[in-house]
Short mmCIF file of C-alpha atoms in Angstrom, two decimals:
data_model
loop_
_atom_site.label_atom_id
_atom_site.label_comp_id
_atom_site.label_asym_id
_atom_site.label_seq_id
_atom_site.Cartn_x
_atom_site.Cartn_y
_atom_site.Cartn_z
CA UNK A 1 27.17 -32.38 -56.49
CA UNK A 2 29.18 -35.57 -56.42
CA UNK A 3 29.37 -35.36 -52.63
CA UNK A 4 25.56 -35.35 -52.46
CA UNK A 5 25.16 -38.61 -54.39
CA UNK A 6 24.06 -41.52 -52.24
CA UNK A 7 22.07 -44.76 -52.47
CA UNK A 8 20.48 -45.14 -55.89
CA UNK A 9 21.69 -42.18 -57.93
CA UNK A 10 20.36 -41.32 -61.38
CA UNK A 11 22.71 -39.36 -63.63
CA UNK A 12 21.15 -37.74 -66.66
CA UNK A 13 23.77 -37.49 -69.38
CA UNK A 14 27.19 -39.12 -69.45
CA UNK A 15 29.05 -35.99 -70.49
CA UNK A 16 32.80 -36.64 -70.35
CA UNK A 17 32.26 -39.20 -67.59
CA UNK A 18 33.75 -37.13 -64.74
CA UNK A 19 30.64 -37.15 -62.54
CA UNK A 20 29.91 -40.78 -63.39
CA UNK A 21 33.47 -41.89 -62.56
CA UNK A 22 33.44 -40.19 -59.18
CA UNK A 23 29.91 -41.18 -58.20
CA UNK A 24 30.54 -44.84 -59.05
CA UNK A 25 33.57 -44.84 -56.73
CA UNK A 26 31.58 -43.63 -53.71
CA UNK A 27 30.89 -46.40 -51.17
CA UNK A 28 27.66 -44.65 -50.13
CA UNK A 29 26.30 -45.07 -53.66
CA UNK A 30 24.74 -48.50 -54.07
CA UNK A 31 23.41 -48.17 -57.61
CA UNK A 32 23.89 -45.74 -60.48
CA UNK A 33 21.48 -45.46 -63.36
CA UNK A 34 23.00 -43.51 -66.23
CA UNK A 35 20.46 -42.14 -68.69
CA UNK A 36 22.10 -41.22 -71.99
CA UNK A 37 20.25 -40.49 -75.22
CA UNK A 38 23.21 -41.14 -77.51
CA UNK A 39 24.70 -44.66 -77.56
CA UNK A 40 27.85 -43.30 -79.25
CA UNK A 41 28.70 -41.40 -76.06
CA UNK A 42 28.79 -44.68 -74.15
CA UNK A 43 31.03 -46.21 -76.81
CA UNK A 44 33.38 -43.21 -76.57
CA UNK A 45 33.64 -43.66 -72.81
CA UNK A 46 34.43 -47.33 -73.27
CA UNK A 47 37.15 -46.58 -75.83
CA UNK A 48 38.70 -43.42 -74.41
CA UNK A 49 38.39 -43.90 -70.65
CA UNK A 50 38.50 -47.65 -70.13
CA UNK A 51 35.05 -47.25 -68.72
CA UNK A 52 34.50 -50.94 -67.98
CA UNK A 53 37.47 -50.99 -65.55
CA UNK A 54 36.28 -48.16 -63.30
CA UNK A 55 35.85 -48.73 -59.58
CA UNK A 56 32.17 -49.41 -58.90
CA UNK A 57 31.29 -50.25 -62.51
CA UNK A 58 29.29 -53.23 -61.21
CA UNK A 59 26.82 -50.71 -59.70
CA UNK A 60 26.04 -49.21 -63.12
CA UNK A 61 22.92 -49.65 -65.23
CA UNK A 62 22.80 -47.78 -68.54
CA UNK A 63 19.50 -46.66 -70.02
CA UNK A 64 19.51 -45.32 -73.57
CA UNK A 65 16.69 -42.83 -73.27
CA UNK A 66 15.76 -39.19 -73.34
CA UNK A 67 16.36 -37.71 -69.87
CA UNK A 68 13.13 -35.73 -70.12
CA UNK A 69 11.08 -38.89 -70.58
CA UNK A 70 12.86 -41.44 -68.38
CA UNK A 71 10.97 -42.99 -65.46
CA UNK A 72 12.81 -45.35 -63.12
CA UNK A 73 11.42 -48.72 -62.07
CA UNK A 74 12.64 -48.35 -58.48
CA UNK A 75 13.02 -45.52 -55.92
CA UNK A 76 15.80 -42.97 -56.42
CA UNK A 77 17.80 -41.28 -53.66
CA UNK A 78 19.62 -38.65 -55.73
CA UNK A 79 19.14 -37.11 -59.17
CA UNK A 80 22.00 -35.38 -60.98
CA UNK A 81 21.07 -33.96 -64.40
CA UNK A 82 23.97 -32.92 -66.63
CA UNK A 83 22.55 -32.75 -70.16
CA UNK A 84 23.31 -29.17 -71.15
CA UNK A 85 26.14 -27.83 -73.29
CA UNK A 86 26.99 -24.92 -71.00
CA UNK A 87 26.83 -24.59 -67.24
CA UNK A 88 24.06 -21.98 -67.10
CA UNK A 89 21.59 -22.97 -69.81
CA UNK A 90 18.33 -21.07 -69.22
CA UNK A 91 16.14 -24.18 -69.66
CA UNK A 92 18.06 -26.21 -67.08
CA UNK A 93 15.73 -25.33 -64.20
CA UNK A 94 12.49 -26.20 -65.98
CA UNK A 95 13.99 -29.34 -67.47
CA UNK A 96 15.27 -30.43 -64.06
CA UNK A 97 11.81 -29.86 -62.63
CA UNK A 98 10.38 -32.08 -65.38
CA UNK A 99 12.95 -34.80 -64.74
CA UNK A 100 12.25 -34.70 -61.01
CA UNK A 101 8.53 -35.00 -61.74
CA UNK A 102 9.33 -38.37 -63.38
CA UNK A 103 12.13 -39.47 -61.03
CA UNK A 104 10.90 -38.30 -57.60
CA UNK A 105 14.37 -38.43 -56.06
CA UNK A 106 14.92 -37.60 -52.39
CA UNK A 107 17.52 -34.97 -53.37
CA UNK A 108 18.37 -33.16 -56.59
CA UNK A 109 21.39 -31.21 -57.71
CA UNK A 110 22.04 -30.21 -61.31
CA UNK A 111 25.07 -28.96 -63.16
CA UNK A 112 24.82 -25.18 -62.99
CA UNK A 113 22.11 -24.77 -60.37
CA UNK A 114 24.29 -22.23 -58.58
CA UNK A 115 24.02 -19.88 -61.57
CA UNK A 116 20.24 -20.11 -61.39
CA UNK A 117 20.26 -19.34 -57.69
CA UNK A 118 22.53 -16.32 -58.21
CA UNK A 119 20.15 -15.08 -60.93
CA UNK A 120 17.23 -15.48 -58.52
CA UNK A 121 19.13 -13.50 -55.88
CA UNK A 122 19.73 -10.68 -58.37
CA UNK A 123 16.03 -10.68 -59.26
CA UNK A 124 15.30 -10.31 -55.52
CA UNK A 125 17.65 -7.29 -55.45
CA UNK A 126 20.09 -9.06 -53.14
CA UNK A 127 23.43 -7.30 -53.36
CA UNK A 128 25.34 -8.81 -50.45
CA UNK A 129 27.04 -12.19 -50.57
CA UNK A 130 27.26 -14.86 -49.31
CA UNK A 131 23.56 -15.60 -49.47
CA UNK A 132 21.78 -16.80 -46.37
CA UNK A 133 20.38 -20.25 -45.72
CA UNK A 134 16.94 -18.65 -45.51
CA UNK A 135 17.34 -17.25 -49.04
CA UNK A 136 18.48 -20.60 -50.40
CA UNK A 137 15.65 -22.44 -48.66
CA UNK A 138 13.13 -19.90 -49.99
CA UNK A 139 14.38 -20.43 -53.54
CA UNK A 140 14.32 -24.20 -53.05
CA UNK A 141 10.68 -23.97 -51.94
CA UNK A 142 9.76 -21.67 -54.84
CA UNK A 143 11.16 -23.99 -57.48
CA UNK A 144 9.75 -27.09 -55.80
CA UNK A 145 12.91 -29.20 -55.82
CA UNK A 146 14.53 -31.01 -52.86
CA UNK A 147 17.92 -29.44 -53.54
CA UNK A 148 21.22 -30.49 -52.06
CA UNK A 149 22.81 -28.73 -49.10
CA UNK A 150 19.72 -26.95 -47.71
CA UNK A 151 21.40 -26.48 -44.31
CA UNK A 152 25.06 -26.02 -45.28
CA UNK A 153 26.48 -22.48 -45.01
CA UNK A 154 29.71 -23.68 -46.66
CA UNK A 155 27.75 -24.37 -49.86
CA UNK A 156 26.50 -20.80 -49.83
CA UNK A 157 30.05 -19.52 -49.40
CA UNK A 158 30.97 -21.46 -52.55
CA UNK A 159 28.21 -19.64 -54.42
CA UNK A 160 29.64 -16.32 -53.29
CA UNK A 161 33.02 -17.43 -54.66
CA UNK A 162 31.39 -18.45 -57.94
CA UNK A 163 29.90 -14.96 -58.33
CA UNK A 164 33.43 -13.54 -58.23
CA UNK A 165 34.88 -15.76 -60.96
CA UNK A 166 35.82 -14.46 -64.38
CA UNK A 167 33.37 -16.88 -66.02
CA UNK A 168 30.43 -15.58 -64.02
CA UNK A 169 31.40 -11.92 -64.48
CA UNK A 170 31.86 -12.36 -68.23
CA UNK A 171 28.35 -13.65 -68.77
CA UNK A 172 26.42 -12.17 -65.84
CA UNK A 173 28.25 -9.00 -64.85
CA UNK A 174 29.17 -7.89 -61.36
CA UNK A 175 27.11 -9.27 -58.53
#
């Protein structure tokens, strides 16, 4: 998801700062708007991670706001929501759709979207991995989001690897 960030990127949720740190450092990212509902999270980043000394920090604008309500004042190239406690929260898809309705980014990729795609594949009775580009594009069209990597078979291979991890198997069973 970090690789997909470009131009003006909006990050919903500071989390532990990993995505923010890496996106700020990308030369192809010209502006980062971080939307964080809790000001204390920003203070923790400043104290614990020397936040103000990061490469690219001059590109950062912080908005203290609810990610579900935020509307930018300028066009957005990439949206990366990361507001959920666990990687495969069931509401992540609908909340991302709501955020994109307000943001209207050129591309979207959210933390855990791969789990949602794998669940969709299972619901389609797909039993063979890796998935195809046609399957991914169909899902992208169904959910109405301009998702990252629509033409990249390597991304689909990563999803097949994810389905074989202990984490995935523990919570979702065998693919």
